[in-house]
Amino acid sequence: MTPDAPRTLPDGRPLPLMTGDELPVLESWLAFHRATLELKCAGLNDEQVRRRSAEPSGLTLLGLVQHLAEVERNWFQRAFAGLDVPPLFEEETGYALDAGRGLEEAMVVWRREVARGRELIAGRSPEDTGRIPDGPMAGLEVSLRWVLVHLIEEYARHNGHADILRERIDGTTGV
């Protein structure tokens, strides 16, 4: 790739860095996966993002957006920064749907959590650490490097789910 080559894919997602320092490479992969989630939800209405993947699963695109907002909050604010912040939605996973909340509201919450996470890690080193606040690994020290790798794999896994959900909704595949 030449220095002046496009830094985005034809669908608008940022192209992850192929070379460079560790932190920018990790952040670019996370940005790519965040943009993939947004693309999977683009152009859909509230009824469509509430459609379940397949019985007996209750998985929906709206639930995934909410879940990933909770994931962003948990790992950047609670674990890495040590902040005492409550869950964003009715239950801690974020998967439960509220009849009054649609995609736009959930996306606003998710984008706010993404922005807050970016603020909290700005200027930090991959070796900087926080502590897992609760659950089976409560109290374990965790590096920013680990948090970023974990979020990349979390988004990659859930973007696979989102791909299946989107195909079931309107036949759109790929991305």
mmCIF file of C-alpha atoms in Angstrom:
data_model
loop_
_atom_site.group_PDB
_atom_site.id
_atom_site.type_symbol
_atom_site.label_atom_id
_atom_site.label_comp_id
_atom_site.label_asym_id
_atom_site.label_seq_id
_atom_site.Cartn_x
_atom_site.Cartn_y
_atom_site.Cartn_z
ATOM 1 C CA MET A 1 0.000 0.000 0.000
ATOM 2 C CA THR A 2 1.318 3.398 -0.896
ATOM 3 C CA PRO A 3 1.395 6.149 1.732
ATOM 4 C CA ASP A 4 -1.470 8.007 0.043
ATOM 5 C CA ALA A 5 -3.665 4.915 -0.438
ATOM 6 C CA PRO A 6 -7.158 5.007 1.096
ATOM 7 C CA ARG A 7 -7.293 4.231 4.796
ATOM 8 C CA THR A 8 -10.863 3.011 4.551
ATOM 9 C CA LEU A 9 -12.461 0.058 2.853
ATOM 10 C CA PRO A 10 -15.012 0.641 0.077
ATOM 11 C CA ASP A 11 -17.823 0.163 2.629
ATOM 12 C CA GLY A 12 -16.415 3.002 4.785
ATOM 13 C CA ARG A 13 -14.866 0.950 7.585
ATOM 14 C CA PRO A 14 -11.372 1.995 8.688
ATOM 15 C CA LEU A 15 -8.624 -0.227 7.361
ATOM 16 C CA PRO A 16 -6.698 -1.731 10.297
ATOM 17 C CA LEU A 17 -3.023 -0.849 10.383
ATOM 18 C CA MET A 18 -0.814 -3.518 8.864
ATOM 19 C CA THR A 19 2.373 -2.236 10.454
ATOM 20 C CA GLY A 20 3.319 0.069 13.284
ATOM 21 C CA ASP A 21 3.504 0.231 17.025
ATOM 22 C CA GLU A 22 1.449 -2.183 19.076
ATOM 23 C CA LEU A 23 -1.098 0.188 20.598
ATOM 24 C CA PRO A 24 -2.148 1.902 17.343
ATOM 25 C CA VAL A 25 -2.426 -1.498 15.632
ATOM 26 C CA LEU A 26 -4.655 -2.862 18.416
ATOM 27 C CA GLU A 27 -6.766 0.294 18.474
ATOM 28 C CA SER A 28 -7.166 0.158 14.679
ATOM 29 C CA TRP A 29 -8.414 -3.437 14.822
ATOM 30 C CA LEU A 30 -10.907 -2.502 17.528
ATOM 31 C CA ALA A 31 -12.073 0.472 15.423
ATOM 32 C CA PHE A 32 -12.534 -1.878 12.453
ATOM 33 C CA HIS A 33 -14.696 -4.266 14.476
ATOM 34 C CA ARG A 34 -16.744 -1.440 15.992
ATOM 35 C CA ALA A 35 -17.411 -0.116 12.490
ATOM 36 C CA THR A 36 -18.386 -3.621 11.370
ATOM 37 C CA LEU A 37 -21.066 -3.765 14.076
ATOM 38 C CA GLU A 38 -22.422 -0.392 12.937
ATOM 39 C CA LEU A 39 -22.469 -1.552 9.331
ATOM 40 C CA LYS A 40 -24.398 -4.693 10.283
ATOM 41 C CA CYS A 41 -27.125 -2.495 11.803
ATOM 42 C CA ALA A 42 -27.189 0.159 9.066
ATOM 43 C CA GLY A 43 -30.464 0.691 7.274
ATOM 44 C CA LEU A 44 -32.538 -1.485 9.584
ATOM 45 C CA ASN A 45 -35.612 -0.441 11.532
ATOM 46 C CA ASP A 46 -36.483 -1.221 15.137
ATOM 47 C CA GLU A 47 -38.632 -4.213 14.228
ATOM 48 C CA GLN A 48 -35.838 -5.748 12.174
ATOM 49 C CA VAL A 49 -33.138 -5.373 14.857
ATOM 50 C CA ARG A 50 -35.467 -7.101 17.336
ATOM 51 C CA ARG A 51 -35.778 -10.258 15.204
ATOM 52 C CA ARG A 52 -34.342 -13.339 16.837
ATOM 53 C CA SER A 53 -31.692 -15.369 15.076
ATOM 54 C CA ALA A 54 -33.307 -18.795 15.455
ATOM 55 C CA GLU A 55 -35.233 -20.564 18.174
ATOM 56 C CA PRO A 56 -34.495 -21.202 20.936
ATOM 57 C CA SER A 57 -31.952 -18.343 20.895
ATOM 58 C CA GLY A 58 -33.199 -14.901 21.838
ATOM 59 C CA LEU A 59 -30.187 -13.229 20.206
ATOM 60 C CA THR A 60 -30.983 -10.013 18.296
ATOM 61 C CA LEU A 61 -28.946 -7.249 16.677
ATOM 62 C CA LEU A 62 -30.388 -4.765 19.165
ATOM 63 C CA GLY A 63 -29.324 -7.050 22.017
ATOM 64 C CA LEU A 64 -25.812 -7.276 20.558
ATOM 65 C CA VAL A 65 -25.487 -3.478 20.388
ATOM 66 C CA GLN A 66 -26.618 -3.183 23.999
ATOM 67 C CA HIS A 67 -24.335 -6.036 25.097
ATOM 68 C CA LEU A 68 -21.309 -4.464 23.435
ATOM 69 C CA ALA A 69 -22.096 -1.125 25.113
ATOM 70 C CA GLU A 70 -21.984 -3.012 28.434
ATOM 71 C CA VAL A 71 -18.723 -4.705 27.387
ATOM 72 C CA GLU A 72 -17.143 -1.336 26.542
ATOM 73 C CA ARG A 73 -18.242 0.081 29.902
ATOM 74 C CA ASN A 74 -17.138 -2.940 31.884
ATOM 75 C CA TRP A 75 -13.637 -3.279 30.477
ATOM 76 C CA PHE A 76 -12.622 0.352 29.989
ATOM 77 C CA GLN A 77 -14.401 2.090 32.852
ATOM 78 C CA ARG A 78 -14.802 -0.580 35.508
ATOM 79 C CA ALA A 79 -11.770 -2.850 34.971
ATOM 80 C CA PHE A 80 -9.127 -0.603 33.413
ATOM 81 C CA ALA A 81 -9.982 2.764 35.003
ATOM 82 C CA GLY A 82 -11.379 1.372 38.267
ATOM 83 C CA LEU A 83 -14.559 3.443 38.080
ATOM 84 C CA ASP A 84 -17.683 2.406 39.964
ATOM 85 C CA VAL A 85 -20.313 2.718 37.246
ATOM 86 C CA PRO A 86 -23.629 0.847 37.110
ATOM 87 C CA PRO A 87 -24.838 -1.310 34.215
ATOM 88 C CA LEU A 88 -26.398 0.618 31.345
ATOM 89 C CA PHE A 89 -29.448 -1.550 30.817
ATOM 90 C CA GLU A 90 -31.947 -3.643 32.768
ATOM 91 C CA GLU A 91 -29.584 -6.531 33.324
ATOM 92 C CA GLU A 92 -25.814 -6.717 33.240
ATOM 93 C CA THR A 93 -25.352 -8.553 29.927
ATOM 94 C CA GLY A 94 -27.345 -5.978 27.939
ATOM 95 C CA TYR A 95 -29.154 -8.618 25.889
ATOM 96 C CA ALA A 96 -32.620 -7.988 27.368
ATOM 97 C CA LEU A 97 -34.797 -5.748 25.229
ATOM 98 C CA ASP A 98 -36.976 -2.936 26.509
ATOM 99 C CA ALA A 99 -40.091 -2.272 24.426
ATOM 100 C CA GLY A 100 -39.465 1.467 24.629
ATOM 101 C CA ARG A 101 -35.854 1.423 23.454
ATOM 102 C CA GLY A 102 -35.026 1.265 19.775
ATOM 103 C CA LEU A 103 -31.857 0.985 17.757
ATOM 104 C CA GLU A 104 -31.089 4.713 17.633
ATOM 105 C CA GLU A 105 -31.164 5.047 21.419
ATOM 106 C CA ALA A 106 -29.037 1.930 21.870
ATOM 107 C CA MET A 107 -26.531 3.196 19.274
ATOM 108 C CA VAL A 108 -26.272 6.549 21.078
ATOM 109 C CA VAL A 109 -25.488 4.729 24.331
ATOM 110 C CA TRP A 110 -22.984 2.416 22.583
ATOM 111 C CA ARG A 111 -21.230 5.337 20.836
ATOM 112 C CA ARG A 112 -21.004 7.198 24.151
ATOM 113 C CA GLU A 113 -19.350 4.168 25.762
ATOM 114 C CA VAL A 114 -16.920 3.827 22.848
ATOM 115 C CA ALA A 115 -15.979 7.512 23.168
ATOM 116 C CA ARG A 116 -15.533 7.215 26.933
ATOM 117 C CA GLY A 117 -13.279 4.192 26.497
ATOM 118 C CA ARG A 118 -11.157 6.088 23.985
ATOM 119 C CA GLU A 119 -10.821 8.962 26.452
ATOM 120 C CA LEU A 120 -9.740 6.656 29.260
ATOM 121 C CA ILE A 121 -6.977 4.964 27.272
ATOM 122 C CA ALA A 122 -5.661 8.038 25.451
ATOM 123 C CA GLY A 123 -1.964 8.424 26.125
ATOM 124 C CA ARG A 124 -1.774 5.190 28.098
ATOM 125 C CA SER A 125 0.698 2.365 27.614
ATOM 126 C CA PRO A 126 -0.230 -1.226 26.730
ATOM 127 C CA GLU A 127 1.493 -2.198 30.012
ATOM 128 C CA ASP A 128 -0.744 0.042 32.162
ATOM 129 C CA THR A 129 -3.057 -2.028 34.315
ATOM 130 C CA GLY A 130 -6.388 -2.126 36.044
ATOM 131 C CA ARG A 131 -8.203 -4.817 38.045
ATOM 132 C CA ILE A 132 -11.137 -7.000 37.151
ATOM 133 C CA PRO A 133 -13.854 -5.780 39.544
ATOM 134 C CA ASP A 134 -16.035 -8.864 39.918
ATOM 135 C CA GLY A 135 -16.932 -12.309 38.662
ATOM 136 C CA PRO A 136 -14.766 -15.424 38.717
ATOM 137 C CA MET A 137 -11.585 -13.423 37.976
ATOM 138 C CA ALA A 138 -12.296 -10.605 40.461
ATOM 139 C CA GLY A 139 -9.188 -8.836 41.671
ATOM 140 C CA LEU A 140 -6.868 -10.052 38.921
ATOM 141 C CA GLU A 141 -4.630 -7.414 37.394
ATOM 142 C CA VAL A 142 -5.254 -6.836 33.694
ATOM 143 C CA SER A 143 -3.191 -4.807 31.226
ATOM 144 C CA LEU A 144 -4.546 -2.420 28.624
ATOM 145 C CA ARG A 145 -3.015 -4.779 26.062
ATOM 146 C CA TRP A 146 -5.149 -7.651 27.403
ATOM 147 C CA VAL A 147 -8.295 -5.486 27.469
ATOM 148 C CA LEU A 148 -7.806 -4.439 23.834
ATOM 149 C CA VAL A 149 -7.114 -7.994 22.662
ATOM 150 C CA HIS A 150 -10.164 -9.204 24.595
ATOM 151 C CA LEU A 151 -12.417 -6.551 23.064
ATOM 152 C CA ILE A 152 -11.143 -7.355 19.567
ATOM 153 C CA GLU A 153 -12.026 -11.019 20.043
ATOM 154 C CA GLU A 154 -15.343 -10.139 21.693
ATOM 155 C CA TYR A 155 -16.360 -7.941 18.765
ATOM 156 C CA ALA A 156 -15.096 -10.474 16.211
ATOM 157 C CA ARG A 157 -17.203 -13.233 17.788
ATOM 158 C CA HIS A 158 -20.298 -11.068 18.042
ATOM 159 C CA ASN A 159 -19.839 -9.651 14.545
ATOM 160 C CA GLY A 160 -20.076 -13.248 13.339
ATOM 161 C CA HIS A 161 -23.404 -13.474 15.159
ATOM 162 C CA ALA A 162 -24.423 -10.121 13.654
ATOM 163 C CA ASP A 163 -23.590 -11.435 10.178
ATOM 164 C CA ILE A 164 -25.962 -14.375 10.642
ATOM 165 C CA LEU A 165 -28.674 -12.138 12.109
ATOM 166 C CA ARG A 166 -28.400 -9.647 9.245
ATOM 167 C CA GLU A 167 -28.598 -12.409 6.648
ATOM 168 C CA ARG A 168 -31.731 -13.744 8.350
ATOM 169 C CA ILE A 169 -33.294 -10.262 8.381
ATOM 170 C CA ASP A 170 -32.793 -9.180 4.774
ATOM 171 C CA GLY A 171 -30.332 -11.519 3.061
ATOM 172 C CA THR A 172 -27.363 -9.151 3.352
ATOM 173 C CA THR A 173 -24.127 -11.106 3.715
ATOM 174 C CA GLY A 174 -20.451 -10.376 3.935
ATOM 175 C CA VAL A 175 -18.849 -7.291 5.374
#
